[in-house]
GROMACS .gro file of C-alpha atoms in nm:
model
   81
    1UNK     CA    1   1.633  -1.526   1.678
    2UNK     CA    2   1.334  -1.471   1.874
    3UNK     CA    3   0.979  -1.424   1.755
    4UNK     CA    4   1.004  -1.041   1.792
    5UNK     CA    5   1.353  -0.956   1.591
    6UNK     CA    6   1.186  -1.109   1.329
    7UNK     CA    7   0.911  -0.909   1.318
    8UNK     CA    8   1.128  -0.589   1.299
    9UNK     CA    9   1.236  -0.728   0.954
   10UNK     CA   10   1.085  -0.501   0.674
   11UNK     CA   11   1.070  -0.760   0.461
   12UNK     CA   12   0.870  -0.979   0.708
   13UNK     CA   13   0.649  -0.737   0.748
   14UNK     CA   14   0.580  -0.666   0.451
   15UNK     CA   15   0.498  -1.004   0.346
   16UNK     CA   16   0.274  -1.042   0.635
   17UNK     CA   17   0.105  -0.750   0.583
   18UNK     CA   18  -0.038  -0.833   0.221
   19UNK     CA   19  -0.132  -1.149   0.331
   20UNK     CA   20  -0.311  -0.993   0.669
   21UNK     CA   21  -0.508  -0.817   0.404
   22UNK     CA   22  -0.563  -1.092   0.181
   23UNK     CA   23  -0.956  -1.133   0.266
   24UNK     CA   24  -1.061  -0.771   0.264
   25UNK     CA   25  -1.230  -0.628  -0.066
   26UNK     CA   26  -1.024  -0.402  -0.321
   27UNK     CA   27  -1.215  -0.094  -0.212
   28UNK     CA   28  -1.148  -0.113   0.198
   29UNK     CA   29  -0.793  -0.191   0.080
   30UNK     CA   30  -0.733   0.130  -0.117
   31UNK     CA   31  -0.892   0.313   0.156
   32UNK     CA   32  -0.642   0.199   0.423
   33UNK     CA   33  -0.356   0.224   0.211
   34UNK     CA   34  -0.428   0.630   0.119
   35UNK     CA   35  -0.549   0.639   0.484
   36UNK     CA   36  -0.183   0.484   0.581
   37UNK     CA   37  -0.015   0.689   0.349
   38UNK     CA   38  -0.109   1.019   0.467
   39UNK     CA   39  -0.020   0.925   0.856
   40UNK     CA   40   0.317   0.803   0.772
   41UNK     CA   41   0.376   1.068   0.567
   42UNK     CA   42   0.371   0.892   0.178
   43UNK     CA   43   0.170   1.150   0.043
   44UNK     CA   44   0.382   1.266  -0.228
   45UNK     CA   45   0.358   0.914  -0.372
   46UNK     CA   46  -0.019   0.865  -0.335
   47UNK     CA   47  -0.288   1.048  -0.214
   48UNK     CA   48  -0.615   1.240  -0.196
   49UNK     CA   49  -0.728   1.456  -0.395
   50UNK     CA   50  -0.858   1.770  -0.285
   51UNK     CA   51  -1.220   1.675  -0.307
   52UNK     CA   52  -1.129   1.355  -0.155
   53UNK     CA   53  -1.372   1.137  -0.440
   54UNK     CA   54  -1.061   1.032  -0.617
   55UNK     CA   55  -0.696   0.957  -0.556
   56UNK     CA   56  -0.371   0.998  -0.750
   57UNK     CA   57  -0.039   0.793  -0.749
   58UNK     CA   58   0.231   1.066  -0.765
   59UNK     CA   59   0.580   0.872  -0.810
   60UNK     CA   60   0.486   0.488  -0.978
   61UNK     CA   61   0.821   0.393  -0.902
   62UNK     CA   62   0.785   0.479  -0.555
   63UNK     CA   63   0.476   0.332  -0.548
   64UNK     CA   64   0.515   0.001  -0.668
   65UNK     CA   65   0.788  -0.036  -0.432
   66UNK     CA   66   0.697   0.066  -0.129
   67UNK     CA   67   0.346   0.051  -0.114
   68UNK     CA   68   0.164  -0.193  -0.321
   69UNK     CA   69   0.397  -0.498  -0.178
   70UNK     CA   70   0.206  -0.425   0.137
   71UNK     CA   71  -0.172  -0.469   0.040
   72UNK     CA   72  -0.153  -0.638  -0.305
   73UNK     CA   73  -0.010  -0.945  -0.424
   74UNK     CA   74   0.142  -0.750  -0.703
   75UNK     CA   75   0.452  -0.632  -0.817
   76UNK     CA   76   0.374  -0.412  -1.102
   77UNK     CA   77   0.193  -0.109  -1.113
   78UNK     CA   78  -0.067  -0.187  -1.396
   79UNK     CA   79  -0.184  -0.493  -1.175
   80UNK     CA   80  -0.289  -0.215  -0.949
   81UNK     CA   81  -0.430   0.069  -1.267
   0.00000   0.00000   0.00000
C-alpha cells in the first residue's frame, strides 16, 4: 500500500488527528472541534449555542464516537465533561 491509501483509512486518520492536536491547549481544541462540526455538518451532536458563549453536546453517544477520538485522547465522555 502506498503512503496515500493509507491515509484514506478513517481509522488512520483519526489517530493522527488527536495526536496532530496533541500540543494545542483544551480551549483552541474545543473551538476547532465546534468550528469542525458545524462545516461538516455534526451539529446535531455538538454545537453552539445561540449566543455562541457556550456549547452543548446533543447525542453523547454520537459524540464520544465520532468526535472526541479525533482531538482527545479519550474514549469516554466524562473525560471530556
Amino acid at each position: 500500500m502506498s503512503d496515500d491509501s493509507a491515509a484514506s483509512d478513517p481509522n488512520e486518520r483519526r489517530q493522527s488527528s488527536a495526536k496532530d492536536h496533541s500540543n494545542v491547549q483544551f480551549p483552541w481544541r474545543l473551538h476547532e472541534l465546534l468550528s469542525e462540526a458545524e462545516a461538516n455538518g455534526k451539529s446535531e451532536i455538538i454545537s453552539w449555542l445561540p449566543d455562541a458563549n457556550a456549547f452543548k453536546v446533543h447525542n453523547k453517544v454520537r459524540f464520544t464516537k465520532e468526535i472526541l477520538p479525533s482531538y482527545f485522547n479519550a474514549t469516554k465522555y466524562k473525560s471530556f465533561q
